[in-house]
Coordinates of C-alpha atoms in Angstrom, one line a residue:
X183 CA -73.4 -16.9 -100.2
X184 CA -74.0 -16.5 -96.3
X185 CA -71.6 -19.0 -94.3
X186 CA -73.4 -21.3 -92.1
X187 CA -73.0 -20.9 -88.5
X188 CA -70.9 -23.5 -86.2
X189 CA -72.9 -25.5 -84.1
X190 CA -71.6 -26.6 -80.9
X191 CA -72.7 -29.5 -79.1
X192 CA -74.1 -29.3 -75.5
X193 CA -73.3 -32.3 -73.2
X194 CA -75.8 -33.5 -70.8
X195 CA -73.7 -32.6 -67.9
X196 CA -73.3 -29.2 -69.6
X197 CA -78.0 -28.7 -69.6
X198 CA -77.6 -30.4 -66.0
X199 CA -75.2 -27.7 -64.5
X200 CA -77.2 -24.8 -66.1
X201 CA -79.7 -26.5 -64.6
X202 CA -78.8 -26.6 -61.4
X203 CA -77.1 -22.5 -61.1
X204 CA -80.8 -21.3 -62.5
X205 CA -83.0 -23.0 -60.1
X206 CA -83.4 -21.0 -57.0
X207 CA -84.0 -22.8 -53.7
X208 CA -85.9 -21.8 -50.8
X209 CA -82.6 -23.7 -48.1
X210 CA -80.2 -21.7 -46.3
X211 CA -77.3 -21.8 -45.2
X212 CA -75.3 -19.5 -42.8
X213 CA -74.1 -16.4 -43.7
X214 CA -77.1 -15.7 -45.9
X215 CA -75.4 -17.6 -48.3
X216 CA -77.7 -20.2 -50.2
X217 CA -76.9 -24.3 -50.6
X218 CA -78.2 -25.4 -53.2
X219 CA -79.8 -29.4 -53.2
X220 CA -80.5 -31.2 -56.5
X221 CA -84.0 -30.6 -57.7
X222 CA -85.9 -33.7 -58.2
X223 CA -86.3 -32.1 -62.2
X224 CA -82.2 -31.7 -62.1
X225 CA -81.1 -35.2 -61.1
X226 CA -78.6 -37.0 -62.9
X227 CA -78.4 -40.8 -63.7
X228 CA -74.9 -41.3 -62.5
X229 CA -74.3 -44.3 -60.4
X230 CA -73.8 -43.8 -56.8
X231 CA -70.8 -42.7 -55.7
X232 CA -68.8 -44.5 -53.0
X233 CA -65.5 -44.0 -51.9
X234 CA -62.7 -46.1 -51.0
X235 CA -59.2 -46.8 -53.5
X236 CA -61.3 -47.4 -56.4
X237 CA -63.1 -44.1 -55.8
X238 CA -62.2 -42.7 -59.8
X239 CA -63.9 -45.8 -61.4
X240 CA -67.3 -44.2 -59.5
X241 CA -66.1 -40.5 -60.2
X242 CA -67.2 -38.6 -63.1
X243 CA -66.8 -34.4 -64.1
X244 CA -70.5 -34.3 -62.9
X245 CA -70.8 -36.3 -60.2
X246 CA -70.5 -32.7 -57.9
X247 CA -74.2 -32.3 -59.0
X248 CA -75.6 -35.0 -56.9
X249 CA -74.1 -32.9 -53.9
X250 CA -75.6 -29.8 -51.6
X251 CA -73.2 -26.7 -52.7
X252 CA -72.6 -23.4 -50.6
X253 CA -71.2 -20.6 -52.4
X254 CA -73.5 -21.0 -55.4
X255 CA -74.0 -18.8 -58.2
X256 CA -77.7 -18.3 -59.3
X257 CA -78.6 -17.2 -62.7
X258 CA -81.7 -16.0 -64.0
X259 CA -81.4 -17.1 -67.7
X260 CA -80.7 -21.2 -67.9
X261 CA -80.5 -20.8 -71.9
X262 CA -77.8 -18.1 -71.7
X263 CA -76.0 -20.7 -68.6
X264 CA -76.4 -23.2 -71.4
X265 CA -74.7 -21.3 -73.9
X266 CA -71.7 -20.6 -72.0
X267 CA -70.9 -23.8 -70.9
X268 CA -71.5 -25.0 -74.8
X269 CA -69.1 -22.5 -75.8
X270 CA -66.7 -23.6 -72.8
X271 CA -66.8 -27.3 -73.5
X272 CA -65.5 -26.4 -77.3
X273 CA -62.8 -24.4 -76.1
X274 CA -59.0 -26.2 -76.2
X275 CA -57.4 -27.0 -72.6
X276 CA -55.3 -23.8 -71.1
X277 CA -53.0 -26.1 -69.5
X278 CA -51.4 -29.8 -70.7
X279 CA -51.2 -32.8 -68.5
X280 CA -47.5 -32.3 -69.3
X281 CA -46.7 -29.6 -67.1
X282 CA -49.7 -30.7 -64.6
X283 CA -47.7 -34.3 -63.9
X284 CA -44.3 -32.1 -64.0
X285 CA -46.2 -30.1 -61.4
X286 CA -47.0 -32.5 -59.3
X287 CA -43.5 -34.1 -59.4
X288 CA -42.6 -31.3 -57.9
X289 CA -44.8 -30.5 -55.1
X290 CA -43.8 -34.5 -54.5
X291 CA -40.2 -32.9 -53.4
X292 CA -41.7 -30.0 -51.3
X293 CA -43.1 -32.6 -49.4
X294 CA -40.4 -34.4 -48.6
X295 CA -38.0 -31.1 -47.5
X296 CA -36.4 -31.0 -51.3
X297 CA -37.9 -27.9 -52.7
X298 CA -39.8 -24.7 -51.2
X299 CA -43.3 -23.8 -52.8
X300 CA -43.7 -19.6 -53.5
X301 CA -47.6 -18.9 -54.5
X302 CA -48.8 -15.4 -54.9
X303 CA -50.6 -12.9 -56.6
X304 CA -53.5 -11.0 -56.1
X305 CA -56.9 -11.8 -53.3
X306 CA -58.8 -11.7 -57.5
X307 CA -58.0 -10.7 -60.3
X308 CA -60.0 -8.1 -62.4
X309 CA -60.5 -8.8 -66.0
X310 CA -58.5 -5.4 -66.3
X311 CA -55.6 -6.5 -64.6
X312 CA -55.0 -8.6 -68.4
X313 CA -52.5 -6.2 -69.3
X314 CA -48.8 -6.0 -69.7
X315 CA -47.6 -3.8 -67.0
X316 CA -49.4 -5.6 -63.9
X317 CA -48.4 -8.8 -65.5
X318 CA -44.7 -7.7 -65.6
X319 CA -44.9 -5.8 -62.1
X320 CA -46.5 -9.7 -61.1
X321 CA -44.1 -12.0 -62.1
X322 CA -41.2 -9.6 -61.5
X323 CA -41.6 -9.5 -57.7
X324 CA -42.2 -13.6 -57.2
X325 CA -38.9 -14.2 -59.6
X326 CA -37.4 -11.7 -57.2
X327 CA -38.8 -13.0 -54.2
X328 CA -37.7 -16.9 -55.5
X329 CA -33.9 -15.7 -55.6
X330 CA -34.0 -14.4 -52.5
X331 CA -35.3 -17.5 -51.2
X332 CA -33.2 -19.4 -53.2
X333 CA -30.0 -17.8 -51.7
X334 CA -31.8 -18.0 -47.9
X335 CA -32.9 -22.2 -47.7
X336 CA -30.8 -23.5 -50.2
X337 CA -33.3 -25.8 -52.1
X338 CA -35.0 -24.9 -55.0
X339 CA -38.6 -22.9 -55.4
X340 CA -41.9 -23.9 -57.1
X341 CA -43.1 -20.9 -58.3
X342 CA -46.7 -20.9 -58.5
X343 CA -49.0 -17.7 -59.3
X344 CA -52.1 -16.5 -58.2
X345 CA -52.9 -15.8 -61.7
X346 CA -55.0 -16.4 -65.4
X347 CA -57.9 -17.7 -63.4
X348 CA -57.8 -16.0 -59.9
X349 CA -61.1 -13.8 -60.6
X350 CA -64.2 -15.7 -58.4
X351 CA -64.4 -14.7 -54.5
X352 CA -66.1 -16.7 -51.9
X353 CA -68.0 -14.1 -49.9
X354 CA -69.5 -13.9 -46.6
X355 CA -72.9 -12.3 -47.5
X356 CA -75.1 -12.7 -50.8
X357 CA -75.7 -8.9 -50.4
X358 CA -74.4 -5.6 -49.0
X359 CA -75.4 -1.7 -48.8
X360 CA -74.0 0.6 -51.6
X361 CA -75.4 4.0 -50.8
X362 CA -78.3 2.8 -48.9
X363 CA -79.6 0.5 -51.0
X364 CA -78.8 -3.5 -50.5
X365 CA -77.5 -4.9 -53.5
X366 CA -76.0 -8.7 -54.8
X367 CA -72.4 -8.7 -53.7
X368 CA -69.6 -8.6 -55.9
X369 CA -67.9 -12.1 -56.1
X370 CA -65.7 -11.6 -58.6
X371 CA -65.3 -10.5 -62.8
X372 CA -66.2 -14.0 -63.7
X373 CA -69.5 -13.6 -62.0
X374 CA -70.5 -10.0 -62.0
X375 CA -69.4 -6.8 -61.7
X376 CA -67.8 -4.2 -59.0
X377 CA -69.9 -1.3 -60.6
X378 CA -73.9 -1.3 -58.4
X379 CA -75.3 -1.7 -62.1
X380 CA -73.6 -4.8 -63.0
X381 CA -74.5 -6.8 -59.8
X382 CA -76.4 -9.5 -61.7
X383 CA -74.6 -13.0 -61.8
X384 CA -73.9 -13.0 -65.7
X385 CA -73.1 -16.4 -67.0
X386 CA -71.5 -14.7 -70.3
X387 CA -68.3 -13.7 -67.8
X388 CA -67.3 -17.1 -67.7
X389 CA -66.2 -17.6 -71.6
X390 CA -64.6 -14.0 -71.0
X391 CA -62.7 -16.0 -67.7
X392 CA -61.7 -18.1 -70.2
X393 CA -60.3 -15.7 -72.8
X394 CA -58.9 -13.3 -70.5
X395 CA -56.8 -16.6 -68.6
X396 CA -55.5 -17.6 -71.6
X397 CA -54.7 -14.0 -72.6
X398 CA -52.5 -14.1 -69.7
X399 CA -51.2 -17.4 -69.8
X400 CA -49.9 -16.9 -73.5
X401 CA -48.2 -13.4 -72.2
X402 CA -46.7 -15.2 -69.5
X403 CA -45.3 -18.2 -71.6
X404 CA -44.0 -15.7 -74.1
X405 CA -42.6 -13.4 -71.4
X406 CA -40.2 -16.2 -69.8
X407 CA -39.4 -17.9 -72.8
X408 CA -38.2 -14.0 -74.1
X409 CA -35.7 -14.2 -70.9
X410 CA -37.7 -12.3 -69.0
X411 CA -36.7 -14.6 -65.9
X412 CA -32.9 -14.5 -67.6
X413 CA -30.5 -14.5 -64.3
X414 CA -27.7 -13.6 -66.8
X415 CA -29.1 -9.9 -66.8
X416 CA -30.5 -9.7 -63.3
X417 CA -33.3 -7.2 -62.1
X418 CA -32.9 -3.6 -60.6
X419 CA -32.6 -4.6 -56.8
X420 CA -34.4 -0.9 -55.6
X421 CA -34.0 -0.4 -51.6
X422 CA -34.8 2.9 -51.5
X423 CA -38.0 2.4 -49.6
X424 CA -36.5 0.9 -46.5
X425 CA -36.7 4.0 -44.2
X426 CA -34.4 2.2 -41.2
X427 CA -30.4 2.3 -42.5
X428 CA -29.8 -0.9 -40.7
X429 CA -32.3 -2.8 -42.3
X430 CA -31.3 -1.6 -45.6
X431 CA -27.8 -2.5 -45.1
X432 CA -28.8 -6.0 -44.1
X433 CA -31.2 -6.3 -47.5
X434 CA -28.5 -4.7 -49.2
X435 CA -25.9 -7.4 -47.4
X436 CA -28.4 -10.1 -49.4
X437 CA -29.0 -8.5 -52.9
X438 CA -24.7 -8.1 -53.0
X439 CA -24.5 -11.8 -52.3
X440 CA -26.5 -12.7 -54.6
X441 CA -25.3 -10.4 -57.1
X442 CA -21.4 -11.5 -56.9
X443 CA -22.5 -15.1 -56.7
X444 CA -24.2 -14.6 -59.8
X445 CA -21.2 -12.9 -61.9
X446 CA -18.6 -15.4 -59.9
X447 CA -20.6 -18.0 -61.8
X448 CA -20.4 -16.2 -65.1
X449 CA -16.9 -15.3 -64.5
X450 CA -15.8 -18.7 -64.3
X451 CA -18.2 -20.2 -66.7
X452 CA -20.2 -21.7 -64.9
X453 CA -24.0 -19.9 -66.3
X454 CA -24.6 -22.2 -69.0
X455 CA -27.0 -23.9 -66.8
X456 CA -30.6 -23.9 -68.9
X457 CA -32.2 -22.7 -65.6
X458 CA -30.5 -19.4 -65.5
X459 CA -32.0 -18.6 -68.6
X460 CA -35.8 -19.3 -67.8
X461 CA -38.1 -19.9 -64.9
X462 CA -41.2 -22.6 -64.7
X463 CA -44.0 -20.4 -63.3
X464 CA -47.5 -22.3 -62.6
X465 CA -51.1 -21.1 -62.6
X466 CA -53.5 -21.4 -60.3
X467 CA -56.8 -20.1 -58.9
X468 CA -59.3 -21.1 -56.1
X469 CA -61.8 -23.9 -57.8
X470 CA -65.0 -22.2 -56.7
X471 CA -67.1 -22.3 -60.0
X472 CA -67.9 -25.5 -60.7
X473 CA -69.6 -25.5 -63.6
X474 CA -66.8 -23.7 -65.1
X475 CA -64.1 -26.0 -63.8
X476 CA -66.5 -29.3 -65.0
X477 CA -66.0 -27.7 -69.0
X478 CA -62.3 -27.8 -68.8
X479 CA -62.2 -31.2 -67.4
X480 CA -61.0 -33.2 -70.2
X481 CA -59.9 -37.0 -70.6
X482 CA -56.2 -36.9 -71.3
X483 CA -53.0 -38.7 -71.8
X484 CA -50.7 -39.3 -68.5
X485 CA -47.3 -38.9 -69.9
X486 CA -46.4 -40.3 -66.5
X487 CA -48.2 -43.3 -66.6
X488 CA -48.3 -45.2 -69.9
X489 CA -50.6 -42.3 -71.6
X490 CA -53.3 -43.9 -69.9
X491 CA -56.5 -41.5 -70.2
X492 CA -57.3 -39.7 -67.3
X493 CA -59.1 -36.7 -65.4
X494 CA -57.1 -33.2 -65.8
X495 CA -58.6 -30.2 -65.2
X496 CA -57.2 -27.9 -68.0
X497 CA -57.9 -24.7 -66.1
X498 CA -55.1 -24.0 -64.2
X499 CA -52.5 -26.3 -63.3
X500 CA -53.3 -26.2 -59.6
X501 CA -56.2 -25.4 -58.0
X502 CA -57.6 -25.4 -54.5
X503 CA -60.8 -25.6 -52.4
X504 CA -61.8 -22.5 -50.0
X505 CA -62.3 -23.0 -46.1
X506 CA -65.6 -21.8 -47.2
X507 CA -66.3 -24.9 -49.3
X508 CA -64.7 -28.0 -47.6
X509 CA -67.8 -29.9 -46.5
X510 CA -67.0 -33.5 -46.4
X511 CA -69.9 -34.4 -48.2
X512 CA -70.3 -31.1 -50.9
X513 CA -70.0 -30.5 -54.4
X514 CA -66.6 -29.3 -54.3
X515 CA -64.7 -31.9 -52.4
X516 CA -66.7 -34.2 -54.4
X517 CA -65.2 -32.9 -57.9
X518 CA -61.3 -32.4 -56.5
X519 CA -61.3 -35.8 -55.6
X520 CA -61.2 -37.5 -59.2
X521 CA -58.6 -35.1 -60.9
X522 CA -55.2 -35.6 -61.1
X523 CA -54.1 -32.2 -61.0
X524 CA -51.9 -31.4 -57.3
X525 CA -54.4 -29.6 -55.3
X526 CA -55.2 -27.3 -51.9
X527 CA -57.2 -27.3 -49.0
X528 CA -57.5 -23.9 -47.2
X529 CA -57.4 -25.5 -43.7
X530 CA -58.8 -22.2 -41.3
X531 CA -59.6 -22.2 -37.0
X532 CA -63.0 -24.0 -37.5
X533 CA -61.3 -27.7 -38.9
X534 CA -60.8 -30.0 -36.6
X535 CA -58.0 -32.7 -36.6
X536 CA -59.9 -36.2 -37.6
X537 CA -62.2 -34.1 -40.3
X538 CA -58.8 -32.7 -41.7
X539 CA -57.9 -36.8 -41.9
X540 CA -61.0 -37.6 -43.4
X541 CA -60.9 -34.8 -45.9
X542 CA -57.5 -35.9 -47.0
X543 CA -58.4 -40.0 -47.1
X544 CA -61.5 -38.6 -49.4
X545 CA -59.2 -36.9 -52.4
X546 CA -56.3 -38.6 -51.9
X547 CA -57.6 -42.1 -51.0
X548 CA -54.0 -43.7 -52.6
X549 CA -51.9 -41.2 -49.8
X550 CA -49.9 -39.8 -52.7
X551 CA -47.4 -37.8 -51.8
X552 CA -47.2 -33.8 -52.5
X553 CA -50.6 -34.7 -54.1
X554 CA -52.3 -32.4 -51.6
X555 CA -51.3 -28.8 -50.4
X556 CA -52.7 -28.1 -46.6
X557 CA -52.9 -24.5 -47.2
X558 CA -53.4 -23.2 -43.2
X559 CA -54.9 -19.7 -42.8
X560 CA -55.5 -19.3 -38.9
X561 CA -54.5 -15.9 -37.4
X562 CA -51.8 -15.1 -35.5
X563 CA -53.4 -15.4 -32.5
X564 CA -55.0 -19.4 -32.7
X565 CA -52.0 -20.9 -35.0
X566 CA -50.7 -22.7 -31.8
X567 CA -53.4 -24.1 -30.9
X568 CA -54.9 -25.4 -33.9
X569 CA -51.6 -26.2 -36.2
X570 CA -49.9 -27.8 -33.6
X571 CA -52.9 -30.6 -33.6
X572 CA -53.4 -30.9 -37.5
X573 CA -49.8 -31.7 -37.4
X574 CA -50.0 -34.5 -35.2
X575 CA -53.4 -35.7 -37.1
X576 CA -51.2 -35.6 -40.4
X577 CA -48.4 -37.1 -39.1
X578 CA -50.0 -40.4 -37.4
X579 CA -52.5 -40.5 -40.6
X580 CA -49.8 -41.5 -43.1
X581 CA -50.4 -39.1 -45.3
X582 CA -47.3 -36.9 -46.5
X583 CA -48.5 -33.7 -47.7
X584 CA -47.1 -30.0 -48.5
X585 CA -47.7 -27.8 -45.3
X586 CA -48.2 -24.0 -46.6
X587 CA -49.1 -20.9 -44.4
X588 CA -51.2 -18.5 -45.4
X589 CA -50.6 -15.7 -43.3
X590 CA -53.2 -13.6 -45.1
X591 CA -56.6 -14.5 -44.0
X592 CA -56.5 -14.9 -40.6
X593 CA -54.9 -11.7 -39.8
X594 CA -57.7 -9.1 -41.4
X595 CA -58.8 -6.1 -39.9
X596 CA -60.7 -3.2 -40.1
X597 CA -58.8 0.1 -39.5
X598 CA -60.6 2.7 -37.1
X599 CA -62.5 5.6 -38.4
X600 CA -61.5 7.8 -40.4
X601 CA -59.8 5.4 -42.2
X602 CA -62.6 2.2 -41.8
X603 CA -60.7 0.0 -44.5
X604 CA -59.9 -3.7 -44.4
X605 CA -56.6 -3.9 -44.0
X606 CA -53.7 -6.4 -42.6
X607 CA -50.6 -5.8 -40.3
X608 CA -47.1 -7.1 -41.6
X609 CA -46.5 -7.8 -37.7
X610 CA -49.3 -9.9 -37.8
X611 CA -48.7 -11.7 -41.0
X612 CA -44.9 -12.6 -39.9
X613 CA -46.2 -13.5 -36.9
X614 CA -48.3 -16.3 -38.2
X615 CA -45.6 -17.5 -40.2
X616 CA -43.0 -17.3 -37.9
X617 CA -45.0 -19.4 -35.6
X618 CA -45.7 -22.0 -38.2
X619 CA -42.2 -22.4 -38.7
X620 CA -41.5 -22.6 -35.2
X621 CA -44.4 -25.3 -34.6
X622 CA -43.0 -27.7 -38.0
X623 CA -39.9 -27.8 -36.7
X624 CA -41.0 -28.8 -32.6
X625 CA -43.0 -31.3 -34.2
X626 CA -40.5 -32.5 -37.0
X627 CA -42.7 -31.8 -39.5
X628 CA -41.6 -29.1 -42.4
X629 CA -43.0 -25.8 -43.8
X630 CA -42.9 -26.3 -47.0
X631 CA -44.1 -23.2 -48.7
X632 CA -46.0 -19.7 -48.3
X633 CA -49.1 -18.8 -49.7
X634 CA -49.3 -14.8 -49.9
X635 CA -52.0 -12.3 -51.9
X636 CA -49.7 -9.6 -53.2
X637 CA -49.0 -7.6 -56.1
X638 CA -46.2 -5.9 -58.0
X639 CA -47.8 -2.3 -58.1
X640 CA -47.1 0.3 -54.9
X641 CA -50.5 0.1 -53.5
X642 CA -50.9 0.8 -49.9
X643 CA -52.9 -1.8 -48.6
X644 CA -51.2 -3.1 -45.8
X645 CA -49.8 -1.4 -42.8
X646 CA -46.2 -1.9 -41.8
X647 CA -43.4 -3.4 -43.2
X648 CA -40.2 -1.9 -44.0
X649 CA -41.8 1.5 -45.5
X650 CA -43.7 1.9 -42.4
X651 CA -46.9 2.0 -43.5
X652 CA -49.7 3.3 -41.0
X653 CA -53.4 3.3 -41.0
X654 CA -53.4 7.3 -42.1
X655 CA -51.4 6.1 -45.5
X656 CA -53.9 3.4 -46.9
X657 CA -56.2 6.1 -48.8
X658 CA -52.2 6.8 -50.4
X659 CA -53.4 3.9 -52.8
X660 CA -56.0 1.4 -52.2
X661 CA -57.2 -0.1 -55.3
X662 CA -58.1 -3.5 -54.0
X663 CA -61.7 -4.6 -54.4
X664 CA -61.6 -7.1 -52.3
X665 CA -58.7 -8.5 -49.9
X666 CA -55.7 -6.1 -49.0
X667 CA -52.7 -7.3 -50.3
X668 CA -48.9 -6.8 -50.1
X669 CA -47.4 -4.1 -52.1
X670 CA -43.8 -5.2 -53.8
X671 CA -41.5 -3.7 -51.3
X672 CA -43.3 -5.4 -48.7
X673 CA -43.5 -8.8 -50.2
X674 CA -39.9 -8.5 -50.6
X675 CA -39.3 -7.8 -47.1
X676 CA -41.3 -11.1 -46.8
X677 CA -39.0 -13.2 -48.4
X678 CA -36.3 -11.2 -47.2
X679 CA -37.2 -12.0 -43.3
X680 CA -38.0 -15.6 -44.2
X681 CA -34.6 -16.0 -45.9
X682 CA -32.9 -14.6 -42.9
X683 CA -34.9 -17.3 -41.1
X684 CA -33.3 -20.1 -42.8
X685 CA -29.5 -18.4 -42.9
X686 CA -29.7 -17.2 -39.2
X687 CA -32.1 -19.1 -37.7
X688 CA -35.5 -17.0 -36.9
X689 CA -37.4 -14.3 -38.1
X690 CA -36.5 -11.2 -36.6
X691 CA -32.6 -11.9 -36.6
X692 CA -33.1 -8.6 -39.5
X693 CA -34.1 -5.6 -36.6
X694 CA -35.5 -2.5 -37.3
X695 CA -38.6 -3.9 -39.2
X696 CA -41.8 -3.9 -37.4
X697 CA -42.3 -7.7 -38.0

């Protein structure tokens, strides 16, 4: 006797988004990147949207299909987009609204000064990098970087990762030139692949997003409830890399504090505490697909309001929108604004002060606090200029948000031939975030947190840093198929620097690292 095959249900909004990604459209949009417009055969019979304090009753999962998109994904097969998104909708949440609301709670006390937020992890993930070493090597290096920022400020860290979800890229160009011939771009493992032969947008990569997130959320979760994150039985604290002595004795003066603080308290007693046993660690990724992200929206109970049913997205626990994807009026600020998960606005050069406002009155109409993260990515050279005025727009809008710097994007370059990859200076990236926390503090505002693409492997990515890394050393190991990122001796020196900020007052108070 043959068993009879499941059948899955396919929502409306479900046929409307596949719809909509296998339609192509004759607009543009700059960059050669398309915008896609509804199609009069793709319109959906949702009420109009307006927006004001009662902006959720109006707001739906779909309602980002009534909106022009940039960044879109265009697939040739709408059954195949059909199937995915039937097989996504069945799927159970990766995340509860339990530990979104604690979330938010918590970004509520970075916001006003009480806690520090710690996100990183890689520029995006590979569907390879599901595996238990890079996981490890991952959390490993932001629980190491926490303590040391612990010991340095004083308040507690939100640990938040740049993983289980972190594979789609926004890219500047639809297409580039692989061996002469022009070919799609890759944009990420959940959209295509890196290989010239696997260029074509795939919607079947999203369901293996899915499985591949929860593969590592469930390793994660296991990890730190294994102790893992157990301060009883610290990690190896290796300084070897630090090529000047004096820096090394000043890291060294740090990891020994922390160290005898650590077996005072055990000496005494005093580690019974449930939070040297564990860690909360957070997911998050960039919200860029939004078909995907519409099938893991699910009605749920608020445990912090009455279990009343409400919006989550059940992807991640936090998720942000891209510089790339802001538009006041597009698909993607029109879907963050009804969920209730804490969110992020990359906030780059090109945003001006009373768009920032109306962005902000537009997803957080209620001027919740810690709801939003304004995640600012400028470059060394314009932060200034343009942070210094988004603070003062903030500040005299009423809304209290969490001010993170992103001292990643802004600062990219390409290193000269022979070398001719993209690559970022550590000089440059403290630079920006010295700045910002210079600039908080003349405006009495607060840096709340730092947003860094990183990883826990000893790739050579980035130039400087305590190993004194140069341009000649990045073929060493570049892996990276996208954005350079930190290696884990020089995100260390990171939160090294930044803890010798709070503890002495400025970055650079450590000499000897080119900073």
């Amino acid at each position: 006797m043959t068993t009879p095959l499941v059948q899955l249900p396919l929502s409306d909004a479900a046929k409307r988004a596949a719809a909509l990604r296998s339609i192509r459209q004759e607009s543009g949009e700059t960059n050669n990147m398309k915008e896609v417009t509804i199609p009069a055969e793709a319109e959906t019979k949702l009420s109009s949207v307006t927006l004001g304090s009662d902006v959720l009753k109006e707001w739906t999962p779909e309602s980002w299909q009534t909106k022009p998109m940039k960044q879109s994904v265009l697939y040739d097969d709408q059954k195949a987009v059909e199937e995915a998104l039937k097989k996504l909708e069945s799927l159970p949440p990766l995340v509860t609204p339990h530990e979104i609301v604690k979330l938010r709670a918590e970004l509520k006390e970075v916001a006003l000064g009480k806690k520090f937020l710690l996100q990183g992890g890689d520029c995006a993930e590979l569907f390879d990098y599901c595996s238990q070493d890079p996981i490890d090597a991952k959390i490993k290096v932001l629980l190491q970087m926490s303590l040391v920022l612990i010991w340095g400020a004083r308040i507690p860290v939100v640990r938040i990762a740049r993983m289980a979800g972190q594979f789609a890229k926004p890219r500047s160009s639809l297409t580039e030139v692989v061996n002469g011939k022009e070919i799609p771009s890759f944009r990420g493992d959940n959209i295509n692949g890196y290989l010239p032969h696997e260029r074509t947008p795939d919607p079947a990569r999203l369901v293996s997003c899915y499985f591949h997130s929860a593969a590592t959320l469930n390793y994660l979760r296991a990890q730190l409830a294994s102790g893992f994150a157990d301060l009883h039985y610290p990690f190896e604290w290796t300084l070897t890399h630090v090529q000047s002595q004096h820096v090394r004795a000043e890291y060294q003066g740090i990891v020994d504090s922390i160290s005898d603080t650590l077996s005072f308290m055990r000496t005494i007693g005093a580690d019974n505490a449930p939070s040297l046993g564990s860690a909360d660690f957070y997911t998050s990724h960039e919200g860029l697909m939004l078909e995907y992200e519409q099938s893991l929206t699910r009605l749920l109970k608020d445990p912090s309001d009455g279990n009343k049913l409400k919006w989550f997205n059940t992807s991640a626990h936090f998720i942000w929108i891209g510089d790339r994807t802001r538009q006041l009026d597009g698909a993607h600020v029109e879907y963050f604004r009804g969920i209730q998960n804490p969110i992020g606005i990359k906030v780059g050069p090109s945003m001006e002060g009373d768009e920032l406002v109306q962005l902000l009155d537009i997803v957080n109409p209620d001027k919740e606090i810690g709801k939003v993260t304004l995640i600012t990515r400028y470059g060394a050279g314009k932060v200034e200029e343009k942070l210094t005025s988004h603070i003062k727009a903030v500040q005299k809008s009423g809304h209290i948000v969490v001010w993170q710097c992103d001292p990643m994007h802004g600062n990219t370059r390409t290193a000269p031939p022979p070398h001719c990859l993209k690559t970022r200076s550590f000089s440059a990236i403290m630079s920006e975030l010295s700045s910002c926390l210079a600039i908080h503090k003349k405006y009495n505002s607060k840096l709340g947190g730092v947003h860094l693409e990183l990883t826990g492997d000893a790739v050579t990515e980035c130039v400087g840093g305590s190993e004194g890394l140069k341009d000649e050393d990045l073929s060493t190991n570049y892996t990276t198929y996208c954005d350079p990122r930190l290696n884990q001796n020089q995100a260390l020196d990171a939160a090294f620097l930044i803890a010798g900020y709070y503890r002495e007052g400025g970055i650079g108070e450590i000499r000897g690292v080119e900073h």
